[in-house]
Short mmCIF file of C-alpha atoms in Angstrom, two decimals:
data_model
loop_
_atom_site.label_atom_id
_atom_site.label_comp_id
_atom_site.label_asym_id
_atom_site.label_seq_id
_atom_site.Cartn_x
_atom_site.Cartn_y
_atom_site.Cartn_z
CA UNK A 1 -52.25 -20.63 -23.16
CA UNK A 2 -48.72 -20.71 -21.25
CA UNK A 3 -47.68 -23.88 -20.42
CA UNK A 4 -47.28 -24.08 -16.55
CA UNK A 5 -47.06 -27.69 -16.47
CA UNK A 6 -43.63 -28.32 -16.14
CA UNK A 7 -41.57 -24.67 -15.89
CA UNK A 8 -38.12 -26.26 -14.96
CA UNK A 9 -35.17 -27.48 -16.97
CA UNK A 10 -35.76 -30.75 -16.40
CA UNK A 11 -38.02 -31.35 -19.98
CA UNK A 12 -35.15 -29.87 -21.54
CA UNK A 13 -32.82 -32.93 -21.09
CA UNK A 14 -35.38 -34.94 -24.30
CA UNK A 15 -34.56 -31.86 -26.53
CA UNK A 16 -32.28 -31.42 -29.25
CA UNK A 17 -29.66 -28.68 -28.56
CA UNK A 18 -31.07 -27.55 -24.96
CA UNK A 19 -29.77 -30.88 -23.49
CA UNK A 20 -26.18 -30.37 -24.86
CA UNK A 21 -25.24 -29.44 -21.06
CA UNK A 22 -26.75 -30.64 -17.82
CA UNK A 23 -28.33 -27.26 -16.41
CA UNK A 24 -30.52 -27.09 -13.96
CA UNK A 25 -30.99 -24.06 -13.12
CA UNK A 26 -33.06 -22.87 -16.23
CA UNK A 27 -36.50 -22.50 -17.00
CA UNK A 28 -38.06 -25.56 -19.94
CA UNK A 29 -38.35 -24.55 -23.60
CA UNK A 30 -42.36 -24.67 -23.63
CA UNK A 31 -42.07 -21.92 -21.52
CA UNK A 32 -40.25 -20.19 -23.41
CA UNK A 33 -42.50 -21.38 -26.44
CA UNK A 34 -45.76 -20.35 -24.77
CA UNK A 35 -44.66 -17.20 -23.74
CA UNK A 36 -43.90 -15.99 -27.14
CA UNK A 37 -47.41 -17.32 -28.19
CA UNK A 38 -49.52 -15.39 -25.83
CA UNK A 39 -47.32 -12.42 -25.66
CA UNK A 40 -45.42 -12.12 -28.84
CA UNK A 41 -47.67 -10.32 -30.69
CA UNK A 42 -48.63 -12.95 -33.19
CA UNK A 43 -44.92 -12.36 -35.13
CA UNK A 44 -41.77 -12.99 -34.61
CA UNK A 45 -39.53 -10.04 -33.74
CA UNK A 46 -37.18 -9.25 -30.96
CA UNK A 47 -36.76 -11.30 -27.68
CA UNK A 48 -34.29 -10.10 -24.85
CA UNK A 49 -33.18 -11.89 -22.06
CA UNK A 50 -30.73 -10.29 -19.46
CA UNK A 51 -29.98 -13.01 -17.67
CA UNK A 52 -29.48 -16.05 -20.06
CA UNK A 53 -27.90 -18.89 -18.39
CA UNK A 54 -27.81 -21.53 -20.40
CA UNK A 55 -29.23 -20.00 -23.37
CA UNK A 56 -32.68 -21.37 -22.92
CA UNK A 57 -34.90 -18.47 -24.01
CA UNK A 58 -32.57 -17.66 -26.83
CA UNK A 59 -32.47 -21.22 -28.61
CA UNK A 60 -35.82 -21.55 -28.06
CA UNK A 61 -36.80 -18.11 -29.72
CA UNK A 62 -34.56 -18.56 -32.42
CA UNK A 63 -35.85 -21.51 -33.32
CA UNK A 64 -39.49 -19.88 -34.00
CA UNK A 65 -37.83 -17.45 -35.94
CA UNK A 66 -37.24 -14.61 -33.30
CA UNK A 67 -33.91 -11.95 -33.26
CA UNK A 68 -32.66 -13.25 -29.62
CA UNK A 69 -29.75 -10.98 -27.80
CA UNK A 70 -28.79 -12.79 -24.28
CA UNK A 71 -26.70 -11.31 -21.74
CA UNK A 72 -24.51 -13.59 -19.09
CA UNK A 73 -22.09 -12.67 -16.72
CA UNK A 74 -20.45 -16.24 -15.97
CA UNK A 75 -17.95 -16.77 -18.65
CA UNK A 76 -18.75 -20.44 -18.91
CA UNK A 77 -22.52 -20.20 -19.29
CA UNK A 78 -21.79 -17.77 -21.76
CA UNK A 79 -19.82 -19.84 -23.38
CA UNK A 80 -22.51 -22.38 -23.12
CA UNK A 81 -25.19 -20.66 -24.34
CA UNK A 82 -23.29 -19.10 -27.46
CA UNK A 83 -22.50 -22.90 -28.65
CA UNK A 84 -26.00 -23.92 -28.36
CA UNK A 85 -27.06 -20.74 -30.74
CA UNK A 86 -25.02 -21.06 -33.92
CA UNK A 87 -27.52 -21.02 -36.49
CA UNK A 88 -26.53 -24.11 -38.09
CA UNK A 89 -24.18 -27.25 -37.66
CA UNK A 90 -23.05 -29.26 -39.92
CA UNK A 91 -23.10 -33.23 -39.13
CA UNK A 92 -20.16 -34.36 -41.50
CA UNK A 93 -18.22 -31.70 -39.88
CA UNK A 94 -18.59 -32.75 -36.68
CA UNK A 95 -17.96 -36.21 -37.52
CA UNK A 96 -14.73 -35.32 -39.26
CA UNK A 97 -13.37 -32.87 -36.88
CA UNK A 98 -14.12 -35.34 -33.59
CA UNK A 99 -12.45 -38.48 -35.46
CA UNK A 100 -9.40 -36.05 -36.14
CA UNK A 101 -9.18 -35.15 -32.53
CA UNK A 102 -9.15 -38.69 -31.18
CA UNK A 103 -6.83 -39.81 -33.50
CA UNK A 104 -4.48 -36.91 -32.64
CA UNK A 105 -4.85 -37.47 -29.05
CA UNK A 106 -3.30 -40.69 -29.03
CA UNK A 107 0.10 -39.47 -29.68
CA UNK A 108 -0.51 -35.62 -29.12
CA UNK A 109 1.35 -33.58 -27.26
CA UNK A 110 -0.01 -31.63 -23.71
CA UNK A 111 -0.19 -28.29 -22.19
CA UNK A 112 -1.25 -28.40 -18.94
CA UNK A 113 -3.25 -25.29 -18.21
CA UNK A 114 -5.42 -26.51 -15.04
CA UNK A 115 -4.80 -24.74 -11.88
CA UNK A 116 -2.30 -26.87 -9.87
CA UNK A 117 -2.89 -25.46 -6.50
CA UNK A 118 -6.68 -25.71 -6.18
CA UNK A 119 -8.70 -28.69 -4.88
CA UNK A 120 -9.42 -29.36 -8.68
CA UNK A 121 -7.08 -31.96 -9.36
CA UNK A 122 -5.90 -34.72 -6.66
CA UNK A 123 -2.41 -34.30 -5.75
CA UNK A 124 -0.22 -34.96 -2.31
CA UNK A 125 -2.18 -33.70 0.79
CA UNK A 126 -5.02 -32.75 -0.34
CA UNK A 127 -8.69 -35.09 1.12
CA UNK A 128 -10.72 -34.94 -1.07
CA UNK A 129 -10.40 -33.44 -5.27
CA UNK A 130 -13.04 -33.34 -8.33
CA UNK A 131 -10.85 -34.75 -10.77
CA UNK A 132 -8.05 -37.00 -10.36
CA UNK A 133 -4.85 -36.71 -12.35
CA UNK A 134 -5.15 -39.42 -15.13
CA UNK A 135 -8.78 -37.94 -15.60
CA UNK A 136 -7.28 -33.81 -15.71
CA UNK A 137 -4.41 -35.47 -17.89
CA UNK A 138 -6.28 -37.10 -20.60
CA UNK A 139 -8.86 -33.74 -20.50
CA UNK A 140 -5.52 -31.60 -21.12
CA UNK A 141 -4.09 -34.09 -24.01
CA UNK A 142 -7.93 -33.99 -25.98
CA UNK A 143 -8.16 -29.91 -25.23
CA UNK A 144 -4.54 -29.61 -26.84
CA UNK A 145 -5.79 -31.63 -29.88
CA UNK A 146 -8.57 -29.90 -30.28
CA UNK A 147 -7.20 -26.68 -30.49
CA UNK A 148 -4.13 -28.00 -32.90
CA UNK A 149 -6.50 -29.68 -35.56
CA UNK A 150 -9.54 -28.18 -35.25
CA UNK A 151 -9.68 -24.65 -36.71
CA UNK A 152 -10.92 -22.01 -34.65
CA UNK A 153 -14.71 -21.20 -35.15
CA UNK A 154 -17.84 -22.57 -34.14
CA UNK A 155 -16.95 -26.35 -34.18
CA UNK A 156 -13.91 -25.61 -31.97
CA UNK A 157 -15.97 -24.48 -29.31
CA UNK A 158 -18.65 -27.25 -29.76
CA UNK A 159 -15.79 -29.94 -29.20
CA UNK A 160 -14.78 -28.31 -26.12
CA UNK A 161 -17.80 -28.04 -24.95
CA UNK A 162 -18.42 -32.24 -25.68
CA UNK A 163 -15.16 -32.35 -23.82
CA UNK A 164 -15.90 -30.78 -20.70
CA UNK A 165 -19.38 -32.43 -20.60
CA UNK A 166 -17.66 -35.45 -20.64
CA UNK A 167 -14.91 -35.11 -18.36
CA UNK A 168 -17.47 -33.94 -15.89
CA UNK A 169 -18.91 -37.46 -15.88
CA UNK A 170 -15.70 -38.25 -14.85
CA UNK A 171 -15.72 -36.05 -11.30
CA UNK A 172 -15.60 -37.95 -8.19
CA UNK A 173 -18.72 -35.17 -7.29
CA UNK A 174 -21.97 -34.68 -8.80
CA UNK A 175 -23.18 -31.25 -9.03
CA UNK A 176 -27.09 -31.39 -7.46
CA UNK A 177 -28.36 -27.73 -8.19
CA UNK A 178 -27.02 -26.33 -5.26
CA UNK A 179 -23.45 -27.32 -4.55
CA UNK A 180 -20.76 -29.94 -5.53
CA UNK A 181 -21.41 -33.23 -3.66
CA UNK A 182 -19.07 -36.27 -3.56
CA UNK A 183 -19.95 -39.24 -4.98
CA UNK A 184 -21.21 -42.28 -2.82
CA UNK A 185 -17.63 -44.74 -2.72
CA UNK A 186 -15.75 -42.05 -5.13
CA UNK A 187 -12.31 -43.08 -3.92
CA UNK A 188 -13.64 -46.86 -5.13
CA UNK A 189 -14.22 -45.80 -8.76
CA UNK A 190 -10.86 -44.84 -9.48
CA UNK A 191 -12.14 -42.82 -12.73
CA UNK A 192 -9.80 -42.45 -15.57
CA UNK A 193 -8.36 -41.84 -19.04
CA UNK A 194 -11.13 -43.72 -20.59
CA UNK A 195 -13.59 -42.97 -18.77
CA UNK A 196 -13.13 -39.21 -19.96
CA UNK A 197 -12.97 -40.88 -23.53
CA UNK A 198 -16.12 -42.63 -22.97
CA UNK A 199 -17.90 -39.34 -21.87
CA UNK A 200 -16.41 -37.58 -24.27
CA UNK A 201 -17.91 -40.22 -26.99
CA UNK A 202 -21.24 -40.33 -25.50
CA UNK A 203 -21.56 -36.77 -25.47
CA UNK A 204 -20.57 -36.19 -29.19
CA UNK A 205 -22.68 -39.37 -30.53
CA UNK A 206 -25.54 -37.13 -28.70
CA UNK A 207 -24.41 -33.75 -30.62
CA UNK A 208 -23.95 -35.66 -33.78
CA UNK A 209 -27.43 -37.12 -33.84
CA UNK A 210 -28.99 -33.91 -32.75
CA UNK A 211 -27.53 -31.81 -35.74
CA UNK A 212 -28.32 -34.41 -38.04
CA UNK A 213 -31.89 -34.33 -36.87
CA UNK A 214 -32.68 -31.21 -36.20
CA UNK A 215 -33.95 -27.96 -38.42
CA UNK A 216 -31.86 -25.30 -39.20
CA UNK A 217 -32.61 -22.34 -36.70
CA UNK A 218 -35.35 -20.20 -37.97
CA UNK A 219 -33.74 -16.81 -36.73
CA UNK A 220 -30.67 -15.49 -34.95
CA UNK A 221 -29.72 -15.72 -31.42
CA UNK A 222 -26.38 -14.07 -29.51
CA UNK A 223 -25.39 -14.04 -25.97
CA UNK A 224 -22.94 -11.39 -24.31
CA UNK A 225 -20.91 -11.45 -21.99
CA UNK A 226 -21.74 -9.00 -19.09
CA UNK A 227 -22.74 -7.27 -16.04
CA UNK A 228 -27.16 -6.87 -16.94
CA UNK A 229 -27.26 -4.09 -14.55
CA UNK A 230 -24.94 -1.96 -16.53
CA UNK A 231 -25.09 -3.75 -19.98
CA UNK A 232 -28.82 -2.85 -20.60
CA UNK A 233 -28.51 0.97 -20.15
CA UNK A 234 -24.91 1.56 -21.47
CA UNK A 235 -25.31 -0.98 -24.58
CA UNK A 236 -28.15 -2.24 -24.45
CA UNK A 237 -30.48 0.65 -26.97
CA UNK A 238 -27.71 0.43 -29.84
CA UNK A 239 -27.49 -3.18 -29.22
CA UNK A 240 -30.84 -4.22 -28.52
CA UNK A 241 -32.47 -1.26 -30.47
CA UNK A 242 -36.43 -2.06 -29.11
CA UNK A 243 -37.30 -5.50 -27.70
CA UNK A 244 -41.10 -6.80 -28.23
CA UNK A 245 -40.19 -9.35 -25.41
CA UNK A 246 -38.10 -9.55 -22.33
CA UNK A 247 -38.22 -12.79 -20.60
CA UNK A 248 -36.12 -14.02 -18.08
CA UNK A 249 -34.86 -15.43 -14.83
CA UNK A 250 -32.90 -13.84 -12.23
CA UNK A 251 -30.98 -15.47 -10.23
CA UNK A 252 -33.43 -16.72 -6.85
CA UNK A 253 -32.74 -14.40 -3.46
CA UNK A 254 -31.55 -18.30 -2.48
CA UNK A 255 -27.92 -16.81 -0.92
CA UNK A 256 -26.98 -19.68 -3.71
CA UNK A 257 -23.53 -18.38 -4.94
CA UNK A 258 -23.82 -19.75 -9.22
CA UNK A 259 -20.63 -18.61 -9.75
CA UNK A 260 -19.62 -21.50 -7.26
CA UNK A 261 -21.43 -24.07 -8.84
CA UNK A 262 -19.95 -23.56 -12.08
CA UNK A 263 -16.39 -23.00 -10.73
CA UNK A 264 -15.15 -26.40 -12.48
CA UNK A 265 -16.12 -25.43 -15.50
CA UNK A 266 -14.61 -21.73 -15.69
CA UNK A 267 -11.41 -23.73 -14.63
CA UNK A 268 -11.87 -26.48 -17.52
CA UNK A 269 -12.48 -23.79 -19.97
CA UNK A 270 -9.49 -21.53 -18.58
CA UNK A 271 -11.70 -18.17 -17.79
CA UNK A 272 -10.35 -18.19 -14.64
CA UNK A 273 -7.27 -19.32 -13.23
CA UNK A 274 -7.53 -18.43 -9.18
CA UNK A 275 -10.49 -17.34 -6.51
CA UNK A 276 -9.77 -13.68 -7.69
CA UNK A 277 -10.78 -14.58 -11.35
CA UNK A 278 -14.23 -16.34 -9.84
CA UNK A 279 -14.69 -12.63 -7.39
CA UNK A 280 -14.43 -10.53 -10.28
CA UNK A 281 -17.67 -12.46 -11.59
CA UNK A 282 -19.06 -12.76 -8.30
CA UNK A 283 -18.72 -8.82 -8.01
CA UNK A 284 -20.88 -8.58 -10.87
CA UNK A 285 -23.82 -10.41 -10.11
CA UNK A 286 -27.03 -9.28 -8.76
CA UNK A 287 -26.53 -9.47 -5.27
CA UNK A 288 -28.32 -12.86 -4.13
CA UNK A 289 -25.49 -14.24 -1.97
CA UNK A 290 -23.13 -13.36 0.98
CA UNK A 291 -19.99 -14.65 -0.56
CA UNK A 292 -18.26 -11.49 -1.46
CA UNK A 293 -18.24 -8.00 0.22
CA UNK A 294 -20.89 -5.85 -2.03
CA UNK A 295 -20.87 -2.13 -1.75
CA UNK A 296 -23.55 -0.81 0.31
CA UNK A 297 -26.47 -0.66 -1.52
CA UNK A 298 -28.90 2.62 -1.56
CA UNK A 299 -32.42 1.75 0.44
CA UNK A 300 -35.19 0.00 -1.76
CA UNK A 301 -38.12 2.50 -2.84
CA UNK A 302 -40.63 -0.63 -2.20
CA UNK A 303 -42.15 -0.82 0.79
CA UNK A 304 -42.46 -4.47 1.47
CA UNK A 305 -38.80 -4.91 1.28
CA UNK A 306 -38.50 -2.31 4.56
CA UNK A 307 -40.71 -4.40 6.37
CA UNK A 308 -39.28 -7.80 5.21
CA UNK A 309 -35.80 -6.46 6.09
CA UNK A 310 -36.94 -4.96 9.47
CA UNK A 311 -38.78 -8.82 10.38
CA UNK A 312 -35.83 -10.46 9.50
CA UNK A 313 -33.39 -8.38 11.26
CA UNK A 314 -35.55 -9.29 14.57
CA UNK A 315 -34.87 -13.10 13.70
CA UNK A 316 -31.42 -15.71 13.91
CA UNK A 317 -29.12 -15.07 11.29
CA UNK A 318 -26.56 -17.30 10.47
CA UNK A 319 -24.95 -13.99 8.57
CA UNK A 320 -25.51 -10.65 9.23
CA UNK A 321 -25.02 -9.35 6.18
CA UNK A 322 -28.48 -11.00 4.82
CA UNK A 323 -31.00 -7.89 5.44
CA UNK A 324 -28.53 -5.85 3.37
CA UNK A 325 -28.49 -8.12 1.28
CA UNK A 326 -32.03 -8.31 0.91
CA UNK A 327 -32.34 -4.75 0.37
CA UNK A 328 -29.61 -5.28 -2.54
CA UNK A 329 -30.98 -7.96 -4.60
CA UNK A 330 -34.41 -5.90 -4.96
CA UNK A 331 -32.35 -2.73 -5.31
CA UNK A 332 -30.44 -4.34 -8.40
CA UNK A 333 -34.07 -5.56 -9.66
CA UNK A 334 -35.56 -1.99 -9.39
CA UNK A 335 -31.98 -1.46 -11.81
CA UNK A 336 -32.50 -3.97 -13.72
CA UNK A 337 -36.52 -3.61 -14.60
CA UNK A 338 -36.17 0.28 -15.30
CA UNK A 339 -33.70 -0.95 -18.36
CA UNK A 340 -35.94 -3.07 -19.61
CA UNK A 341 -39.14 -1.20 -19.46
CA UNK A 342 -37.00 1.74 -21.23
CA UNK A 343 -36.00 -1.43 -24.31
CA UNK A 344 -39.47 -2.69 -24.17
CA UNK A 345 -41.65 -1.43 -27.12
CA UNK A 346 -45.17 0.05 -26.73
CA UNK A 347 -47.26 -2.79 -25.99
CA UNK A 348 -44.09 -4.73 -25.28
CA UNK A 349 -44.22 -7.53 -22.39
CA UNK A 350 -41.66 -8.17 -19.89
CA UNK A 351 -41.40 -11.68 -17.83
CA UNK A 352 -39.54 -12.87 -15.22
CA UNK A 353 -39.60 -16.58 -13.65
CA UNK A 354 -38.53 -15.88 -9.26
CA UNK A 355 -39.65 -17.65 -6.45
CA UNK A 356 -40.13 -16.53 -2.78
CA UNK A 357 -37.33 -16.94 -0.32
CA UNK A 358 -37.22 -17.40 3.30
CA UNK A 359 -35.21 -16.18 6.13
CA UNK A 360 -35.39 -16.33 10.13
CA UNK A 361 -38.60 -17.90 9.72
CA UNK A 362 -39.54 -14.89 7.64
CA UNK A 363 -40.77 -15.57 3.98
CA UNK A 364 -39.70 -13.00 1.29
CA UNK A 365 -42.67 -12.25 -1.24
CA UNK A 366 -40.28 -12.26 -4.29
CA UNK A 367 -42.48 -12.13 -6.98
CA UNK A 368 -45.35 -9.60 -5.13
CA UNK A 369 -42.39 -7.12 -4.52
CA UNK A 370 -41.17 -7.70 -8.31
CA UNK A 371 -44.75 -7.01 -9.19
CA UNK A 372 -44.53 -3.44 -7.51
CA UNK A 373 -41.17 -2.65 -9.02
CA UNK A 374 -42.99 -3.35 -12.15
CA UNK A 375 -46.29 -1.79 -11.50
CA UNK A 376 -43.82 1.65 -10.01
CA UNK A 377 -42.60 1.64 -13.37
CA UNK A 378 -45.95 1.95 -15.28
CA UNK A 379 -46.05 -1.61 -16.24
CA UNK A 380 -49.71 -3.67 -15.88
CA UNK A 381 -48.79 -6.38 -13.74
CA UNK A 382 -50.01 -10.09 -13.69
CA UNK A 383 -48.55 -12.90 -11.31
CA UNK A 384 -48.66 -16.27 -13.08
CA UNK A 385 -48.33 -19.53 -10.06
CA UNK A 386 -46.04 -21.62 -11.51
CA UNK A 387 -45.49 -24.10 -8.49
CA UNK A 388 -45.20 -24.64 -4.32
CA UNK A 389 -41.78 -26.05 -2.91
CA UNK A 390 -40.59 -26.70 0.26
CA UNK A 391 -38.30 -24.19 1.53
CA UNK A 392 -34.60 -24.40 2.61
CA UNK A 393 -35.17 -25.63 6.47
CA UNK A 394 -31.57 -24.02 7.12
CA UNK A 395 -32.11 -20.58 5.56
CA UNK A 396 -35.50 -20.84 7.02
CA UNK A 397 -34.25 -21.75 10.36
CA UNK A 398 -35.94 -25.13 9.99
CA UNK A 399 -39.59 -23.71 9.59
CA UNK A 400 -42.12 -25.47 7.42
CA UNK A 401 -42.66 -22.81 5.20
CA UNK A 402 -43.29 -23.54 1.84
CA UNK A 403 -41.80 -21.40 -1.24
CA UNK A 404 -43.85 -20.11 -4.39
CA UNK A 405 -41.96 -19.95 -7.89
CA UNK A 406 -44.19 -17.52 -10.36
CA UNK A 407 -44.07 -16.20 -13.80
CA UNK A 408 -44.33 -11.98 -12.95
CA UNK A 409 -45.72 -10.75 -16.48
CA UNK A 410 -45.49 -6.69 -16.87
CA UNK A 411 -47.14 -5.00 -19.70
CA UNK A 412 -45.81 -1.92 -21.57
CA UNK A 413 -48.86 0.49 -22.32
CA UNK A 414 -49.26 2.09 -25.77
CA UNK A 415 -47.76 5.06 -26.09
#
């Protein structure tokens, strides 16, 4: 039966691969794993999820043997998720390739690519800064070596990836799910060259041991980079061909901007160089968050999102744009949910991990509405609890409400 224990990322961080990057935001691998056991048909076959992350769902399926396609929109989770997928690793290689790097770092040669006029990297008159110079320095000088002696290819990007997990350790904020927060005394710690080594070292003893360890991936797993609500009906059949499984997660209607939280990381990796790179992604992401403009969104054909948008209009907002964008996010679902029911297989099942949101005072049945775009689409519905949290007291006007996070389940009827 699926495990519900523990739905979260947080198991993840004990497993090989799926703890190569701290990720919270994700759902754990047994969930993954017990969804393929109860829906999968009894066989491995095709798994699709349109909103991978961190590559959770993908690893996880590949592992037991399943064709995995992912598709992403940030560049760095992307980028993530397409490291943690390659089939197979070799341990010697990594070994060799990160003793090369730190030896050619000592004497290497750097290009600075980090943006210089952002609140990335301390300089004069700026407060407060994530990194500070001898820590972006020292990231620069390994980056340059690892692209000079390490060919390009998969080991390339699994260096870099060690690198910027490390260097992160190295921020004067901690990242907490939610937003960047500085650290307790951060002007104190006066981080460093070698304290970016020492990450760096920690991280790749970690990948080391982990390919040594683990089994080869059973099947094949790729991630994509793109926009879900176009991908899956422009590319997605001659991509995707049929899918026996969809699972996935969209983003939460939590007004959390993810392209935010990762914004260090698109800068370490150099997939964006200014705000305009990061609202080019924002633009195309389902429309959870006020951060950008969107383009007014046609009305929802579900009912319950008229009358949550009508209650919360009524209510305090501390924006105005949050009943359209309400109306959006479900809009984008509807989107969204038609693709995949058209990729799904007869007798094909489709789940998605949401949670219920709340604001004015006015909780937003996430999954019961996701249930009807489902059920409007000819899909038998079942709504799996996963767990209660508290809500956000600001976006909920400091009400007690409390949130639900569920596992929607749709099922494709033979044809």
């Amino acid at each position: 039966m699926l495990d519900l224990d523990r739905p979260d990322f947080e198991p993840n961080f004990d497993l090989p691969r799926h703890r190569w990057y701290p990720f919270k935001e994700g759902f754990s691998a047994s969930l993954v794993a017990s969804f393929l056991l109860d829906y999968g048909g009894g066989r491995p076959g095709t798994i699709l999820d349109p909103f991978a992350g961190s590559g959770t769902s993908i690893v996880e399926a590949a592992a037991w043997g399943w064709r995995a396609v992912g598709v992403e929109v940030n560049p760095f989770t992307r980028f993530l998720a397409s490291v943690k997928v390659e089939n197979e690793y070799r341990p010697e290689l990594v070994w060799r390739h990160w003793r090369r790097v730190l030896d050619d770092a000592v004497e290497g040669d750097v290009e600075w690519r980090l943006p210089r006029g952002s609140t990335l990297v301390g300089r004069k008159g700026l407060d407060k800064w994530l990194f500070n110079p001898a820590v972006a320095r020292r990231y620069e000088q390994l980056r340059s070596s690892i692209e000079r002696v390490v060919p390009a290819g998969k080991y390339r990007r699994l260096l870099t990836l060690g690198l910027m997990a490390g260097t992160v350790r190295a921020s004067n904020a901690k990242r907490d799910g939610k937003c960047w927060r500085y650290k307790t005394g951060w002007r104190l710690r006066r981080y460093g060259s070698a304290d970016v080594d020492a990450g760096f070292c920690e991280v790749m003893q970690t990948y080391a041991d982990d390919v040594a360890a683990m089994p080869r991936l059973a099947g094949v797993g790729e991630v994509v980079l793109g926009d879900s609500r176009v991908w899956l009906s422009e590319r997605g059949p001659s991509v995707v061909g049929g899918a026996d499984v969809v699972l996935t997660s969209p983003p939460y209607l939590n007004s959390f901007d993810y392209t935010d939280i990762y914004r260090p990381e698109c800068f370490l990796l150099g997939v964006a160089d200014t705000a305009q790179d990061l609202r080019k992604v924002r633009l195309q992401t389902l429309r959870s968050h006020v951060q950008v403009e969107w383009p007014e969104a046609r009305p929802s054909s579900i009912a319950r999102v008229h009358h949550a948008v009508r209650r919360v209009r009524r209510g305090k907002l501390w924006d105005r744009r949050l009943p359209a964008m309400i109306n959006a996010y479900f809009v984008d679902l509807e989107d969204v949910v038609t693709s995949c029911e058209a990729l799904l297989r007869p007798n094909g099942t489709l789940g998605m991990v949401v949670a219920s949101s709340a604001y004015s005072g006015v909780v937003i049945p996430v999954p019961e509405i996701l249930g009807d775009i489902m059920s409007a689409r000819g899909l038998d519905v079942e709504l799996r609890e996963l767990r209660v949290t508290a809500g956000n007291g600001h976006h909920q006007n400091r009400s007690n409400k409390t949130l639900v996070e569920s596992l929607v389940i749709g099922r494709k009827r033979r044809a």
